[in-house]
Short mmCIF file of C-alpha atoms in Angstrom, two decimals:
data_model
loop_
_atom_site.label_atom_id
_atom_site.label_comp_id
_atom_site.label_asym_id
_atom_site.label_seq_id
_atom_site.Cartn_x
_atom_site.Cartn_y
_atom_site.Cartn_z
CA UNK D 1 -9.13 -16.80 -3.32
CA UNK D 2 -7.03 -17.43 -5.82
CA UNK D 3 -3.60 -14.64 -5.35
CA UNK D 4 -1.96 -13.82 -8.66
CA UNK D 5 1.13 -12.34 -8.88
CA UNK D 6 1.34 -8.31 -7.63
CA UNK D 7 3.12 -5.72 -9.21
CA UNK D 8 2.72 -2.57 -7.57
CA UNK D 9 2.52 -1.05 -11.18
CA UNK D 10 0.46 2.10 -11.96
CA UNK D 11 -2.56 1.27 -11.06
CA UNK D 12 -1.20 -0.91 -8.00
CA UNK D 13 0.05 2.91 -6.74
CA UNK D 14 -3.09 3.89 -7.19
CA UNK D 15 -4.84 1.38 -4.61
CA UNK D 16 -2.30 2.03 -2.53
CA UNK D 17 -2.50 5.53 -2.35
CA UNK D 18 -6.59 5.43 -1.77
CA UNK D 19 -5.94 2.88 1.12
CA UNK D 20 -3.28 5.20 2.55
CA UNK D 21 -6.56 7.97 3.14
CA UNK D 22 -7.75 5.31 5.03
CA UNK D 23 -4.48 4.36 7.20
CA UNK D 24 -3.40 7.87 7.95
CA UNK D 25 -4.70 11.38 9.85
CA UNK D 26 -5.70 13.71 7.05
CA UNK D 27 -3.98 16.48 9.08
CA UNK D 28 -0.77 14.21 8.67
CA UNK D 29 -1.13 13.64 5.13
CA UNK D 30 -1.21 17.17 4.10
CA UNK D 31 2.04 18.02 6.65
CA UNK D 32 3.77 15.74 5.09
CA UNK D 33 6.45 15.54 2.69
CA UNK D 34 6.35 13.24 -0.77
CA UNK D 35 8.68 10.57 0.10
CA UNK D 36 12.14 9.39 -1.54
CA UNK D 37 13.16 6.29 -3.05
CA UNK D 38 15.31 5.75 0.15
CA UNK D 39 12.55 5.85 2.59
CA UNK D 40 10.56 3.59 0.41
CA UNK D 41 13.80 1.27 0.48
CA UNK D 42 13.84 2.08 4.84
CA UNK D 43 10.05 0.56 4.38
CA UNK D 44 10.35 -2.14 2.71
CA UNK D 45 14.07 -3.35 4.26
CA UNK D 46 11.96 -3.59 8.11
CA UNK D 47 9.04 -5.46 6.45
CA UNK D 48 10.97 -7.70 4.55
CA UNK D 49 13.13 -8.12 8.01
CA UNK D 50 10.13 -8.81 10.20
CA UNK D 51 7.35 -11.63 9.57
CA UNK D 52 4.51 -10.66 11.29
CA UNK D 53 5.18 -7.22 9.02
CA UNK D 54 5.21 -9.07 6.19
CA UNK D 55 2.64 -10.69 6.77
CA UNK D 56 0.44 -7.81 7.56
CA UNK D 57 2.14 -6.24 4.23
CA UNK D 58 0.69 -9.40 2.23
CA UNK D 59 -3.24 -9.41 3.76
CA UNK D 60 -2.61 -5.26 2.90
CA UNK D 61 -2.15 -6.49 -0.61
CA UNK D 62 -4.73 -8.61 -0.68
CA UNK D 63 -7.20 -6.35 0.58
CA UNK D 64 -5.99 -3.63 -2.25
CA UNK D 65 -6.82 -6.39 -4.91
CA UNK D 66 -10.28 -7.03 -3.40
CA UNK D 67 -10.94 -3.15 -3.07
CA UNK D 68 -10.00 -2.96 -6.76
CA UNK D 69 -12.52 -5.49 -7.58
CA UNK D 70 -14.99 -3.54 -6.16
CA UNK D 71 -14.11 -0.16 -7.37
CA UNK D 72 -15.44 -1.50 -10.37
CA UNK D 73 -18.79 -2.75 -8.68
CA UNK D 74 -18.96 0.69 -7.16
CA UNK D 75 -19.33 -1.09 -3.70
CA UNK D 76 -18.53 1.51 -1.34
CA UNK D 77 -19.83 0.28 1.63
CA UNK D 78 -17.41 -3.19 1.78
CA UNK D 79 -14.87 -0.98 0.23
CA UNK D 80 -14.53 1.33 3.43
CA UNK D 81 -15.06 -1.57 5.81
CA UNK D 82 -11.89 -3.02 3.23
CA UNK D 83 -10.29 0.43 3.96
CA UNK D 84 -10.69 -0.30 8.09
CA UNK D 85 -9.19 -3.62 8.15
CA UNK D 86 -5.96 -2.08 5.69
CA UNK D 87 -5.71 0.74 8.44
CA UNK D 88 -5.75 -1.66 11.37
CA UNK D 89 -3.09 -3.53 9.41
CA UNK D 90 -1.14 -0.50 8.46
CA UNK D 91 -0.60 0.34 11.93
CA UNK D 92 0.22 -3.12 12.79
CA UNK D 93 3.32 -2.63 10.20
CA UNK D 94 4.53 0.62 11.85
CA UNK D 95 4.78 4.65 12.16
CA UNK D 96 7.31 4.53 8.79
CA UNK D 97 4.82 2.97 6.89
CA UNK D 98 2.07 4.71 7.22
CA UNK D 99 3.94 7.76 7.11
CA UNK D 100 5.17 6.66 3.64
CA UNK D 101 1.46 5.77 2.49
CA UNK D 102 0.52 9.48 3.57
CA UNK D 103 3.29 10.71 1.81
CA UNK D 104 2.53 8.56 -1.34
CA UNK D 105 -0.58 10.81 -1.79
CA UNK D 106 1.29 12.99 -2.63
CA UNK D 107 2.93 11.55 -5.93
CA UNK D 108 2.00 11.36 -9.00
CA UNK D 109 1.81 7.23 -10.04
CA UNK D 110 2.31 7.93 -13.70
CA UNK D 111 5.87 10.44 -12.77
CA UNK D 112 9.38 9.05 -12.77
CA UNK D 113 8.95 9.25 -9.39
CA UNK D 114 5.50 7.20 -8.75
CA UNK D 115 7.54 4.59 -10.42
CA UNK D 116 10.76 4.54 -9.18
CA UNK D 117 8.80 4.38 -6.07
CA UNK D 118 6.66 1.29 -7.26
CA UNK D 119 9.60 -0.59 -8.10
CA UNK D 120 10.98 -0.24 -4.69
CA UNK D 121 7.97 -2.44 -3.45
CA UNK D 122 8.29 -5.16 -6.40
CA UNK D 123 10.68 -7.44 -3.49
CA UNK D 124 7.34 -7.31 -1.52
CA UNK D 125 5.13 -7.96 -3.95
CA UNK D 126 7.25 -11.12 -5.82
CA UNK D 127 7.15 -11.94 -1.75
CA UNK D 128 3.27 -12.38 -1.27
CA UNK D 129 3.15 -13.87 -4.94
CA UNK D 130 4.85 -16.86 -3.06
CA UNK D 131 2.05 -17.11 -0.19
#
């Protein structure tokens, strides 16, 4: 599979708010508060500290880009099983994490906000781009 460069733009935000229903208790997600720009920075300072995180932060990624792929195929079935293997990898990452993917349902991708908080995650992404 050929990785190209990720950017978690607009749409990037998106995938990664429809994996986070996956990743996280719905009971959670609706208890929870949108997140700030400093616990996206808390997030992304222990992956970018921590391999195996990273790594699991990467194959994440990748899975969003294949999920995309078949959003447009209307594939639901791989796109759940997609969905199970981003949850298993979620928790592998930690409780912060997917408490910030819960919270990121709760922001809008196109605010200020959705993209302040995208930009927080370009280190990541630039990151995996390298793998």
């Amino acid at each position: 599979m050929n990785v190209k460069p990720r950017n978690l733009n607009v749409t990037g935000l998106k995938i990664a708010i429809a994996v986070s229903a996956f990743v996280v208790i719905p009971a959670l997600a609706r208890a929870q508060t949108p997140p700030t720009k400093a616990d996206a920075q808390k997030v992304v300072e222990m992956i970018t500290g921590d391999k195996a995180k990273m790594a699991a932060y990467c194959d994440i990624a990748k899975l969003e880009d294949q999920m995309a792929q078949l959003d447009e195929k209307k594939d639901q079935k791989k796109a759940e099983e997609l969905s199970k293997q981003a949850d298993t990898l979620g928790q592998k990452i930690g409780p912060d994490y997917v408490k910030l993917m819960a919270g990121l349902e709760q922001v809008d991708p196109d605010s200020k906000e959705g993209k302040d908080l995208s930009a927080v995650f370009e280190p990541l992404d630039k990151q995996c781009a390298k793998k």
